[in-house]
One Martini backbone bead per residue (centre of mass of N, CA, C, O) as a GRO file, in nm:
protein
  125
    1UNK     BB    1   8.191   9.948   9.648
    2UNK     BB    2   8.402   9.658   9.626
    3UNK     BB    3   8.674   9.547   9.436
    4UNK     BB    4   8.818   9.220   9.367
    5UNK     BB    5   9.156   9.107   9.262
    6UNK     BB    6   9.308   8.824   9.172
    7UNK     BB    7   9.652   8.692   9.183
    8UNK     BB    8   9.914   8.427   9.124
    9UNK     BB    9   9.833   8.182   9.016
   10UNK     BB   10   9.902   7.817   8.966
   11UNK     BB   11  10.163   7.597   8.885
   12UNK     BB   12  10.306   7.370   9.133
   13UNK     BB   13  10.525   7.216   9.316
   14UNK     BB   14  10.598   7.051   9.562
   15UNK     BB   15  10.746   7.281   9.793
   16UNK     BB   16  10.657   7.529   9.682
   17UNK     BB   17  10.580   7.870   9.563
   18UNK     BB   18  10.338   8.138   9.629
   19UNK     BB   19  10.187   8.464   9.531
   20UNK     BB   20   9.916   8.633   9.635
   21UNK     BB   21   9.682   8.877   9.509
   22UNK     BB   22   9.472   9.166   9.631
   23UNK     BB   23   9.288   9.400   9.461
   24UNK     BB   24   9.148   9.707   9.555
   25UNK     BB   25   8.924   9.982   9.487
   26UNK     BB   26   8.943  10.022   9.806
   27UNK     BB   27   8.882  10.036  10.113
   28UNK     BB   28   8.982   9.802  10.371
   29UNK     BB   29   8.971   9.594  10.627
   30UNK     BB   30   8.914   9.304  10.668
   31UNK     BB   31   9.107   9.035  10.540
   32UNK     BB   32   9.053   8.742  10.333
   33UNK     BB   33   9.123   8.391  10.292
   34UNK     BB   34   9.004   8.146  10.065
   35UNK     BB   35   8.900   7.799   9.985
   36UNK     BB   36   8.822   7.570   9.695
   37UNK     BB   37   8.763   7.250   9.642
   38UNK     BB   38   8.666   6.995   9.481
   39UNK     BB   39   8.368   6.908   9.649
   40UNK     BB   40   8.403   7.150   9.845
   41UNK     BB   41   8.408   7.372  10.081
   42UNK     BB   42   8.454   7.672  10.179
   43UNK     BB   43   8.763   7.791  10.334
   44UNK     BB   44   8.959   7.897  10.568
   45UNK     BB   45   9.290   8.060  10.591
   46UNK     BB   46   9.300   8.393  10.627
   47UNK     BB   47   9.363   8.694  10.834
   48UNK     BB   48   9.347   9.067  10.839
   49UNK     BB   49   9.394   9.358  10.954
   50UNK     BB   50   9.420   9.682  10.877
   51UNK     BB   51   9.711   9.713  11.022
   52UNK     BB   52   9.845   9.405  11.047
   53UNK     BB   53   9.858   9.319  11.368
   54UNK     BB   54   9.633   9.099  11.287
   55UNK     BB   55   9.612   8.740  11.279
   56UNK     BB   56   9.487   8.442  11.099
   57UNK     BB   57   9.490   8.074  11.096
   58UNK     BB   58   9.480   7.788  10.970
   59UNK     BB   59   9.613   7.495  11.066
   60UNK     BB   60   9.692   7.391  10.770
   61UNK     BB   61   9.889   7.676  10.727
   62UNK     BB   62  10.053   7.703  10.960
   63UNK     BB   63  10.388   7.807  10.883
   64UNK     BB   64  10.341   7.853  10.550
   65UNK     BB   65  10.159   8.100  10.567
   66UNK     BB   66  10.130   8.459  10.464
   67UNK     BB   67   9.977   8.748  10.569
   68UNK     BB   68   9.930   9.066  10.395
   69UNK     BB   69   9.969   9.436  10.361
   70UNK     BB   70   9.900   9.736  10.143
   71UNK     BB   71   9.734  10.028  10.185
   72UNK     BB   72   9.854  10.208   9.959
   73UNK     BB   73   9.751   9.963   9.745
   74UNK     BB   74   9.507   9.793   9.822
   75UNK     BB   75   9.672   9.520   9.923
   76UNK     BB   76   9.677   9.169   9.939
   77UNK     BB   77   9.852   8.880  10.075
   78UNK     BB   78   9.973   8.533   9.988
   79UNK     BB   79  10.215   8.342  10.125
   80UNK     BB   80  10.322   8.027   9.979
   81UNK     BB   81  10.467   7.755  10.140
   82UNK     BB   82  10.512   7.435  10.125
   83UNK     BB   83  10.348   7.296   9.919
   84UNK     BB   84  10.054   7.098   9.869
   85UNK     BB   85   9.825   6.913   9.712
   86UNK     BB   86   9.596   7.001   9.930
   87UNK     BB   87   9.612   7.315   9.823
   88UNK     BB   88   9.428   7.265   9.604
   89UNK     BB   89   9.259   7.554   9.464
   90UNK     BB   90   9.040   7.810   9.500
   91UNK     BB   91   9.125   8.147   9.556
   92UNK     BB   92   8.989   8.383   9.792
   93UNK     BB   93   8.904   8.709   9.842
   94UNK     BB   94   8.808   8.925  10.126
   95UNK     BB   95   8.576   9.178  10.267
   96UNK     BB   96   8.544   9.345  10.595
   97UNK     BB   97   8.388   9.663  10.665
   98UNK     BB   98   8.279   9.616  10.980
   99UNK     BB   99   8.585   9.557  11.051
  100UNK     BB  100   8.929   9.599  11.194
  101UNK     BB  101   8.935   9.325  11.346
  102UNK     BB  102   9.026   9.025  11.440
  103UNK     BB  103   8.807   8.740  11.464
  104UNK     BB  104   8.623   8.464  11.480
  105UNK     BB  105   8.442   8.580  11.241
  106UNK     BB  106   8.679   8.568  11.020
  107UNK     BB  107   8.604   8.249  10.955
  108UNK     BB  108   8.339   8.358  10.825
  109UNK     BB  109   8.182   8.407  10.533
  110UNK     BB  110   7.946   8.605  10.637
  111UNK     BB  111   8.148   8.854  10.708
  112UNK     BB  112   8.165   8.892  10.392
  113UNK     BB  113   8.083   9.115  10.126
  114UNK     BB  114   8.350   9.085   9.958
  115UNK     BB  115   8.451   8.934   9.637
  116UNK     BB  116   8.630   8.752   9.443
  117UNK     BB  117   8.687   8.530   9.161
  118UNK     BB  118   8.951   8.390   9.171
  119UNK     BB  119   9.237   8.155   9.203
  120UNK     BB  120   9.432   7.910   9.075
  121UNK     BB  121   9.569   7.629   9.260
  122UNK     BB  122   9.833   7.398   9.167
  123UNK     BB  123   9.959   7.093   9.316
  124UNK     BB  124  10.218   6.888   9.249
  125UNK     BB  125  10.375   6.563   9.318
   0.00000   0.00000   0.00000
């Protein structure tokens, strides 16, 4: 069993930046970030392989967000720059310990067994 704890959310003005962290209680393979806005379904944001050598991003965040990880700390990060009001959501990290590499399945919620409790990100205009 792996526990995930997100941190780093908050209120920021449009065009600002935030860095989210996801601390895991043990080793994780593919890590993903998802988000859920009020009244909407949870959606894929980004994923990273165990080595960090492979990443994938949703088109809506490509070029603005960067996913990374530090395996020595069992922590994944999501650096969010040029934030927009439409980025407002609860952000969740997730771990898929059945795969070590990012694949199209990494965009699917069902690929992830472990989930954090979420952290709120609010972007004001």
